[in-house]
Coordinates of N, CA, C and O in Angstrom, one line a residue:
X400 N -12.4 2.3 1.9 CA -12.6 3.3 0.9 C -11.3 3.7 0.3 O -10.4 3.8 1.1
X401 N -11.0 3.9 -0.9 CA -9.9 4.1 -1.6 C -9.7 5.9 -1.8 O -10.6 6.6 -2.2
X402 N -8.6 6.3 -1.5 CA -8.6 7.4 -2.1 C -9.1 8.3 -3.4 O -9.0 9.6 -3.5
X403 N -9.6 7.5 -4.3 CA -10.5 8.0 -5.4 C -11.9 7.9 -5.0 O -12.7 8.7 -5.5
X404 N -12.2 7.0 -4.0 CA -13.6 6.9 -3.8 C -14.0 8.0 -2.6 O -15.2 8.4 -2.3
X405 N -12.9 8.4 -1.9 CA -13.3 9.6 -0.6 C -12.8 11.0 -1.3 O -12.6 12.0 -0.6
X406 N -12.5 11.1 -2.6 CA -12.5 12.3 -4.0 C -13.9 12.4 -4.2 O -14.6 13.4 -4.3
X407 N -14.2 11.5 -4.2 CA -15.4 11.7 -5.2 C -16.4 11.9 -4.0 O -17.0 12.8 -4.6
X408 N -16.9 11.8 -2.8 CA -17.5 11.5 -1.8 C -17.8 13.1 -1.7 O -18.8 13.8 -1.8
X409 N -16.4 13.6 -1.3 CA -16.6 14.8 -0.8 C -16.7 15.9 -2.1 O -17.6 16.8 -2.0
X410 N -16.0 16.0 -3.1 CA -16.6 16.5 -4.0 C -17.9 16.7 -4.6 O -18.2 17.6 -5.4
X411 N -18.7 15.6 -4.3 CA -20.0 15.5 -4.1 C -21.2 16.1 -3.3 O -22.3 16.5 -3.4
X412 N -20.1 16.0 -2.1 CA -20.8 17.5 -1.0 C -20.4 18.7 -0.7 O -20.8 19.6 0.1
X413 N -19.2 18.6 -1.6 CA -19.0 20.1 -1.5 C -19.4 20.8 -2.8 O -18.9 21.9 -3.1
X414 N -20.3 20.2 -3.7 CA -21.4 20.7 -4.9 C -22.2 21.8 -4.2 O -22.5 22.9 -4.6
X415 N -22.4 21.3 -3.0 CA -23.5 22.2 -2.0 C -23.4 23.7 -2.1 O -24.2 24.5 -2.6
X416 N -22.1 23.8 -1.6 CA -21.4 25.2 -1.2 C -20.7 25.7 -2.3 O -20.7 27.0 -2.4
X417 N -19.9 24.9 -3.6 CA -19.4 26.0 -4.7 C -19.4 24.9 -5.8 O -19.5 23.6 -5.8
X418 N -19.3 26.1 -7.0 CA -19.1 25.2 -8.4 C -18.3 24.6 -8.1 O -17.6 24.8 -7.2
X419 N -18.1 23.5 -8.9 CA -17.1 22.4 -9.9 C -15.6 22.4 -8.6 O -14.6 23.1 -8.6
X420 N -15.9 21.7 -7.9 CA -14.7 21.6 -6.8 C -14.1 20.9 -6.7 O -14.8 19.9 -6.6
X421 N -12.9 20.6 -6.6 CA -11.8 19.6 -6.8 C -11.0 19.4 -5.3 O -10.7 20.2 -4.4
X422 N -11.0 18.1 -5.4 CA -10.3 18.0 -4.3 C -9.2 17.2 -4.3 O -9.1 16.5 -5.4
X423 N -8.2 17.2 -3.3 CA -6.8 16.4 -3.5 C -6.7 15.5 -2.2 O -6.6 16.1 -1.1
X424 N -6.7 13.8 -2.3 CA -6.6 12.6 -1.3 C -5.5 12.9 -1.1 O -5.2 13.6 -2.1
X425 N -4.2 12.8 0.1 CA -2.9 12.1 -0.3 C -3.1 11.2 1.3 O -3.6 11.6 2.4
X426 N -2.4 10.0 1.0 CA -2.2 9.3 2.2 C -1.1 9.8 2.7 O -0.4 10.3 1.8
X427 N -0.6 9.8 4.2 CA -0.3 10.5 4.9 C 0.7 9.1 5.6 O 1.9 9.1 5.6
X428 N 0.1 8.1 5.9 CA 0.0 7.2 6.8 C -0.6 5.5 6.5 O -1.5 5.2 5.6
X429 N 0.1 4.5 7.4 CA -0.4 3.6 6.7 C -1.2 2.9 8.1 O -0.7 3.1 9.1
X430 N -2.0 2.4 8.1 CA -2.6 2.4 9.7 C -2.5 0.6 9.8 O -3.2 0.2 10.7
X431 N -2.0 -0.5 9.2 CA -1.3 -1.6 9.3 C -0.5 -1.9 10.1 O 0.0 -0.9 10.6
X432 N -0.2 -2.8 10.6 CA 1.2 -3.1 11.5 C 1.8 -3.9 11.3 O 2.6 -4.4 12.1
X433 N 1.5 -4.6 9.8 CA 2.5 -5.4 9.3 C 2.1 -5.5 7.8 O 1.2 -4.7 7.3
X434 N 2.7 -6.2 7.2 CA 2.9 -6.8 5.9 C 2.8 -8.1 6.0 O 3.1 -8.8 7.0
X435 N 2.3 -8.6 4.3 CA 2.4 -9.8 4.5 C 3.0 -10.3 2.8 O 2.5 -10.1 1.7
X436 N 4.1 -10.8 3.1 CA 4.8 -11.2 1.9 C 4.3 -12.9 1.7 O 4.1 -13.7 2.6
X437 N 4.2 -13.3 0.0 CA 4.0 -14.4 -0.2 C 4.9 -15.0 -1.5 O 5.3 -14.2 -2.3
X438 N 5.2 -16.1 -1.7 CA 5.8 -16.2 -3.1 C 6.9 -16.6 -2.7 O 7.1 -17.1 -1.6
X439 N 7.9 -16.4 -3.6 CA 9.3 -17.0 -4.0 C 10.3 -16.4 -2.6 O 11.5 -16.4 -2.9
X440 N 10.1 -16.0 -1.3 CA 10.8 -15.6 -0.2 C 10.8 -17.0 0.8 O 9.9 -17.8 1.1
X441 N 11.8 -17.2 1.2 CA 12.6 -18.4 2.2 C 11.2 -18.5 3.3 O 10.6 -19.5 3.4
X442 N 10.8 -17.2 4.1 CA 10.0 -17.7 4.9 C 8.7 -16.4 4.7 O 8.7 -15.3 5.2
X443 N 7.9 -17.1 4.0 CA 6.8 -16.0 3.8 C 5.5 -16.0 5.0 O 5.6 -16.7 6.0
X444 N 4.4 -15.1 4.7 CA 3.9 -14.6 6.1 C 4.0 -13.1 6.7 O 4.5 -12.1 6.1
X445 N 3.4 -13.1 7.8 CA 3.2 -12.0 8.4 C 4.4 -11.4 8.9 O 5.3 -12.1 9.5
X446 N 4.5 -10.0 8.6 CA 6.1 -9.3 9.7 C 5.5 -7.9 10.0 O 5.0 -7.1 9.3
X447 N 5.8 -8.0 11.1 CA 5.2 -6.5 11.4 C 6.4 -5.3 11.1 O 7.5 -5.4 10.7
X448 N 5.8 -4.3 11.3 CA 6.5 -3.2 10.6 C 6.9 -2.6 11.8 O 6.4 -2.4 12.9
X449 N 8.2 -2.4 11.1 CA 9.2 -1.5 12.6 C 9.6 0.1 12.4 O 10.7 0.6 12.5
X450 N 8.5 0.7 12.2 CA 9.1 2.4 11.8 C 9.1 2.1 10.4 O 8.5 1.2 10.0
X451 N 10.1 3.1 9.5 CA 9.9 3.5 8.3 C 10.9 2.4 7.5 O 11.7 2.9 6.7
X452 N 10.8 1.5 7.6 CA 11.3 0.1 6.8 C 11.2 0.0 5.3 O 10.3 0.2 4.5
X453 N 12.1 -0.2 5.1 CA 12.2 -0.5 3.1 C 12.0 -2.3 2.8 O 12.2 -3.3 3.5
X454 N 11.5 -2.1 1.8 CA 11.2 -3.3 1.0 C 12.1 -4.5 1.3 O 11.7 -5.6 1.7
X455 N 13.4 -4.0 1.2 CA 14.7 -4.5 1.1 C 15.0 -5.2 2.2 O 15.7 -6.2 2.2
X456 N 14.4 -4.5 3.3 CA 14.9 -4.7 4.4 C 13.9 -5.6 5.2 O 14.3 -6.1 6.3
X457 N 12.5 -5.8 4.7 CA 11.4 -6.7 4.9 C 12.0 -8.2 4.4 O 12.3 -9.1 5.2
X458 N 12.2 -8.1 3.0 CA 12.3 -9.5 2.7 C 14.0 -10.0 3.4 O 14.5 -11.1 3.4
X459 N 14.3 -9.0 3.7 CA 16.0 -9.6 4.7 C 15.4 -10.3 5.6 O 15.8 -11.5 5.8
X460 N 14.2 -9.8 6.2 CA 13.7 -10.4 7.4 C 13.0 -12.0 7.0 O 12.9 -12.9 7.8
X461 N 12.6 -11.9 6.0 CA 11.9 -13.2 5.6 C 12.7 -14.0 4.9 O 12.2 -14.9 4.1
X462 N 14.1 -13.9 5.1 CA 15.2 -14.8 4.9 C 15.7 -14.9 3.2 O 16.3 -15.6 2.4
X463 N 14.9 -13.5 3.2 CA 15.3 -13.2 0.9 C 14.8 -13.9 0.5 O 14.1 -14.7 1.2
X464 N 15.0 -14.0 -1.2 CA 14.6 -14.2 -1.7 C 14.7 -15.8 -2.4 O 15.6 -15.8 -3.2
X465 N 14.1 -16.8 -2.2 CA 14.3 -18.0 -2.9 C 15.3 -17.7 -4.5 O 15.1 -16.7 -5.2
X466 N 16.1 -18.4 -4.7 CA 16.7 -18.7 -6.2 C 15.7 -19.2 -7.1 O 14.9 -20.2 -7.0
X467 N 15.8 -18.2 -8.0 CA 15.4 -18.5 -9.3 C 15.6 -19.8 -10.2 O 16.7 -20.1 -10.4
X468 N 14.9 -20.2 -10.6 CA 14.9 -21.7 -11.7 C 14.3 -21.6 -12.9 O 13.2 -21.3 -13.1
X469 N 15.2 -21.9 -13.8 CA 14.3 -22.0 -15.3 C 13.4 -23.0 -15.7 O 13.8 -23.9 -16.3
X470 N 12.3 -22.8 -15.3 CA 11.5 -24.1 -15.9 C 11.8 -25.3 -17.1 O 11.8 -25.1 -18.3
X471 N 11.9 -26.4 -16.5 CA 12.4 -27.4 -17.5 C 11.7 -27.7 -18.8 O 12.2 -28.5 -19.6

């Protein structure tokens, strides 16, 4: 379920109890234990996630990024 769709879910039962009620999703957490990168990276695939890891520092792990080529 996506955060727009558990907005609308509970807004929907909380019709019950008061007017026009608005509610606010935020994700908090990501409950994954890896990523999976695919595409133009040296070695793509599964990497699990080590604590609060940047982008940057995922694709280091997957050996960067392949060089770019201009199509002939």
């Amino acid at each position: 379920m996506t955060t727009t769709q558990l907005r609308k879910v509970l807004e929907d039962k909380y019709k019950e109890f008061t007017v026009d009620p608005f509610v606010t999703v935020r994700l908090e957490a990501i409950a994954s234990s890896e990523v999976f990168l695919v595409g133009q990276v040296s070695r793509p695939g599964a990497f699990p996630l080590n604590g609060n890891e940047t982008l940057l520092q995922i694709l280091t792990r997957a050996g960067g990024l392949n060089r770019f080529r201009r199509p002939q």
